[in-house]
Short mmCIF file of C-alpha atoms in Angstrom, two decimals:
data_model
loop_
_atom_site.label_atom_id
_atom_site.label_comp_id
_atom_site.label_asym_id
_atom_site.label_seq_id
_atom_site.Cartn_x
_atom_site.Cartn_y
_atom_site.Cartn_z
CA UNK A 1 127.25 124.18 103.26
CA UNK A 2 129.73 121.96 104.75
CA UNK A 3 132.87 121.00 102.95
CA UNK A 4 132.79 117.44 101.61
CA UNK A 5 135.27 114.73 102.76
CA UNK A 6 137.15 114.64 99.51
CA UNK A 7 139.06 111.55 100.54
CA UNK A 8 135.70 109.63 100.04
CA UNK A 9 133.73 111.67 97.51
CA UNK A 10 136.70 112.30 95.03
CA UNK A 11 137.55 108.74 94.04
CA UNK A 12 133.99 107.85 93.51
CA UNK A 13 133.24 110.91 91.40
CA UNK A 14 136.60 110.27 89.47
CA UNK A 15 135.35 106.80 88.74
CA UNK A 16 132.08 108.11 87.16
CA UNK A 17 133.92 110.91 85.32
CA UNK A 18 136.22 108.26 83.84
CA UNK A 19 133.46 105.87 82.81
CA UNK A 20 130.60 108.31 82.00
CA UNK A 21 129.99 107.16 78.54
CA UNK A 22 130.26 103.48 79.30
CA UNK A 23 127.86 103.87 82.28
CA UNK A 24 125.35 105.69 79.98
CA UNK A 25 125.54 102.84 77.44
CA UNK A 26 125.22 100.27 80.20
CA UNK A 27 122.18 101.69 81.81
CA UNK A 28 120.26 103.76 79.37
CA UNK A 29 117.78 101.03 78.60
CA UNK A 30 117.06 100.10 82.29
CA UNK A 31 113.40 100.19 83.01
CA UNK A 32 112.82 101.71 86.47
CA UNK A 33 109.16 102.79 85.85
CA UNK A 34 108.11 100.65 88.94
CA UNK A 35 110.29 102.95 90.95
CA UNK A 36 108.97 106.21 89.41
CA UNK A 37 105.48 104.97 89.95
CA UNK A 38 106.23 104.22 93.70
CA UNK A 39 107.25 107.88 94.30
CA UNK A 40 104.55 109.54 92.42
CA UNK A 41 101.55 107.61 93.70
CA UNK A 42 102.26 108.91 97.19
CA UNK A 43 102.49 112.45 96.37
CA UNK A 44 99.15 114.10 97.08
CA UNK A 45 100.04 117.60 95.43
CA UNK A 46 98.46 118.54 92.06
CA UNK A 47 100.46 117.95 89.06
CA UNK A 48 102.78 119.08 87.45
CA UNK A 49 104.99 118.04 90.52
CA UNK A 50 108.41 119.57 91.46
CA UNK A 51 110.85 116.50 91.59
CA UNK A 52 114.53 116.37 92.48
CA UNK A 53 116.21 113.52 90.74
CA UNK A 54 118.99 112.98 93.38
CA UNK A 55 121.94 111.33 91.53
CA UNK A 56 120.56 111.75 88.16
CA UNK A 57 123.50 110.34 86.20
CA UNK A 58 123.30 110.95 82.56
CA UNK A 59 119.68 111.68 82.79
CA UNK A 60 117.67 108.79 81.86
CA UNK A 61 115.22 109.01 84.68
CA UNK A 62 115.23 112.93 84.54
CA UNK A 63 113.95 112.64 81.02
CA UNK A 64 111.15 110.12 81.93
CA UNK A 65 109.92 112.32 84.70
CA UNK A 66 109.88 115.29 82.31
CA UNK A 67 108.00 113.19 79.71
CA UNK A 68 105.36 112.53 82.44
CA UNK A 69 104.71 116.31 82.56
CA UNK A 70 106.62 117.16 85.74
CA UNK A 71 109.04 119.81 86.63
CA UNK A 72 112.16 117.77 87.19
CA UNK A 73 115.56 118.92 88.40
CA UNK A 74 118.71 116.82 88.46
CA UNK A 75 121.49 116.78 90.72
CA UNK A 76 124.78 114.85 90.42
CA UNK A 77 128.41 115.24 91.65
CA UNK A 78 129.95 114.31 88.24
CA UNK A 79 130.36 117.13 85.87
CA UNK A 80 130.17 114.89 82.87
CA UNK A 81 127.02 113.43 83.97
CA UNK A 82 125.47 116.77 84.88
CA UNK A 83 126.31 117.84 81.27
CA UNK A 84 125.03 114.67 79.73
CA UNK A 85 121.73 115.01 81.77
CA UNK A 86 121.16 118.51 80.72
CA UNK A 87 121.60 117.53 77.02
CA UNK A 88 119.62 114.48 77.21
CA UNK A 89 116.64 115.69 79.30
CA UNK A 90 116.37 119.36 78.61
CA UNK A 91 115.96 119.94 82.42
CA UNK A 92 117.95 122.11 84.78
CA UNK A 93 120.69 120.15 86.49
CA UNK A 94 122.82 121.00 89.59
CA UNK A 95 126.33 119.68 89.91
CA UNK A 96 126.78 119.26 93.78
CA UNK A 97 128.80 116.71 95.75
CA UNK A 98 126.33 114.69 97.86
CA UNK A 99 128.46 115.27 100.97
CA UNK A 100 128.31 119.08 100.30
CA UNK A 101 124.61 119.89 99.30
CA UNK A 102 123.17 123.39 99.07
CA UNK A 103 119.59 122.99 98.56
CA UNK A 104 116.65 125.50 98.63
CA UNK A 105 114.13 124.97 101.56
CA UNK A 106 110.72 123.51 100.73
CA UNK A 107 111.32 123.45 97.02
CA UNK A 108 110.37 119.85 95.94
CA UNK A 109 107.10 117.67 96.14
CA UNK A 110 109.29 114.66 95.80
CA UNK A 111 112.87 113.33 95.65
CA UNK A 112 113.83 110.29 93.50
CA UNK A 113 117.11 108.82 94.57
CA UNK A 114 117.63 105.70 92.38
CA UNK A 115 120.84 103.90 92.90
CA UNK A 116 122.63 106.90 94.48
CA UNK A 117 122.27 107.23 98.27
CA UNK A 118 124.37 104.03 98.90
CA UNK A 119 127.35 106.16 98.17
CA UNK A 120 126.96 108.20 101.11
CA UNK A 121 128.98 107.06 104.09
CA UNK A 122 127.02 106.16 107.16
CA UNK A 123 128.74 108.89 109.13
CA UNK A 124 127.49 111.43 106.83
CA UNK A 125 124.02 110.11 106.19
CA UNK A 126 122.15 111.90 108.80
CA UNK A 127 123.42 115.20 107.66
CA UNK A 128 122.56 114.39 104.02
CA UNK A 129 119.00 113.04 105.05
CA UNK A 130 118.58 116.28 107.04
CA UNK A 131 119.28 118.29 103.88
CA UNK A 132 116.81 116.29 101.73
CA UNK A 133 114.07 116.53 104.33
CA UNK A 134 114.61 120.33 104.53
CA UNK A 135 114.24 120.57 100.70
CA UNK A 136 110.99 118.82 100.59
CA UNK A 137 107.80 120.54 100.99
CA UNK A 138 105.56 119.56 103.91
CA UNK A 139 104.35 115.96 103.24
CA UNK A 140 106.83 115.58 100.46
CA UNK A 141 107.91 112.15 99.36
CA UNK A 142 111.47 110.50 99.34
CA UNK A 143 112.14 107.48 97.12
CA UNK A 144 115.24 105.52 97.55
CA UNK A 145 116.58 102.35 95.81
CA UNK A 146 119.98 100.93 96.89
CA UNK A 147 121.94 97.70 96.63
CA UNK A 148 121.21 95.84 99.80
CA UNK A 149 123.54 93.96 101.99
CA UNK A 150 124.37 93.15 105.58
CA UNK A 151 125.53 96.71 106.50
CA UNK A 152 128.91 96.47 104.97
CA UNK A 153 130.72 99.67 104.11
CA UNK A 154 133.82 100.50 102.10
CA UNK A 155 135.46 100.54 98.61
CA UNK A 156 134.16 98.44 95.87
CA UNK A 157 135.94 98.60 92.55
CA UNK A 158 136.85 102.22 92.79
CA UNK A 159 133.57 103.46 94.42
CA UNK A 160 132.57 103.93 97.98
CA UNK A 161 129.27 102.20 98.94
CA UNK A 162 127.21 101.25 102.09
CA UNK A 163 125.12 98.22 101.70
CA UNK A 164 122.31 98.54 104.23
CA UNK A 165 119.73 96.00 105.27
CA UNK A 166 116.05 97.18 105.69
CA UNK A 167 116.21 97.57 109.42
CA UNK A 168 119.37 99.58 109.49
CA UNK A 169 117.98 101.77 106.65
CA UNK A 170 114.74 102.27 108.52
CA UNK A 171 116.54 103.41 111.74
CA UNK A 172 118.34 106.16 109.85
CA UNK A 173 115.15 107.36 107.96
CA UNK A 174 113.18 107.35 111.03
CA UNK A 175 115.85 109.20 112.95
CA UNK A 176 115.93 111.78 110.06
CA UNK A 177 112.18 112.58 110.43
CA UNK A 178 110.63 110.33 107.77
CA UNK A 179 107.58 107.94 108.04
CA UNK A 180 107.75 104.75 105.88
CA UNK A 181 105.14 104.38 103.11
CA UNK A 182 106.17 101.15 101.45
CA UNK A 183 109.18 99.02 100.51
CA UNK A 184 109.78 96.25 98.17
CA UNK A 185 112.77 94.30 96.48
CA UNK A 186 113.88 94.41 92.88
CA UNK A 187 113.86 92.90 90.31
CA UNK A 188 110.13 91.93 90.84
CA UNK A 189 109.18 88.33 90.57
CA UNK A 190 112.31 86.65 91.38
CA UNK A 191 113.40 84.73 94.65
CA UNK A 192 114.66 87.13 97.40
CA UNK A 193 118.13 85.83 96.86
CA UNK A 194 118.05 87.09 93.29
CA UNK A 195 116.67 90.56 94.27
CA UNK A 196 119.74 92.75 95.06
CA UNK A 197 117.85 96.07 95.22
CA UNK A 198 115.87 97.37 98.21
CA UNK A 199 113.46 100.10 97.31
CA UNK A 200 111.82 102.24 99.95
CA UNK A 201 109.38 105.15 99.94
CA UNK A 202 109.07 107.76 102.72
CA UNK A 203 107.05 110.66 103.76
CA UNK A 204 108.42 113.92 105.32
CA UNK A 205 107.27 113.83 108.93
CA UNK A 206 105.92 117.24 110.23
CA UNK A 207 108.13 118.76 112.97
CA UNK A 208 106.23 119.62 116.21
CA UNK A 209 106.00 123.32 115.28
CA UNK A 210 104.95 122.87 111.61
#
């Protein structure tokens, strides 16, 4: 396990610690069923599926995955979020910094990373993606939804973020050993200029010796 760059991860995690209750109230009613469906429809394994909610926050989506009958595990770097998610969802939740992951090999059928991976600095993204690929079972599926941009990177109101465009995001995922299954922009039904979120779905590519 690699030690995290605390100069980057600590302020972002502190922001969420200080604003945990307000974040929950502001996001608990958001409907991301479209995103959960996008992950689940590409997983070929029989239910119940083993799903990692990467950046689970207070547990809204973790609860939704459990209510669909799946074996969901949450992961978040904020201790307050991890505690809230355990209480709200009844699921197991791991408190881990995204930049210092310690994940079991070949554990999950799918990973649901909704509004979380944009906090990973570009210099650390290949290492984090390698850890996520390794914790997926062969043929496992990774869903990501991030605020899109023109590849800007830096601090935004107390949080670190990277705002990838589709082409740059594709380059990172392809290099990490993932094959693209689909992508779309959110919210659905609006002009592209009013769709700030880029959702992508990927399958774990088999290594030559697998």
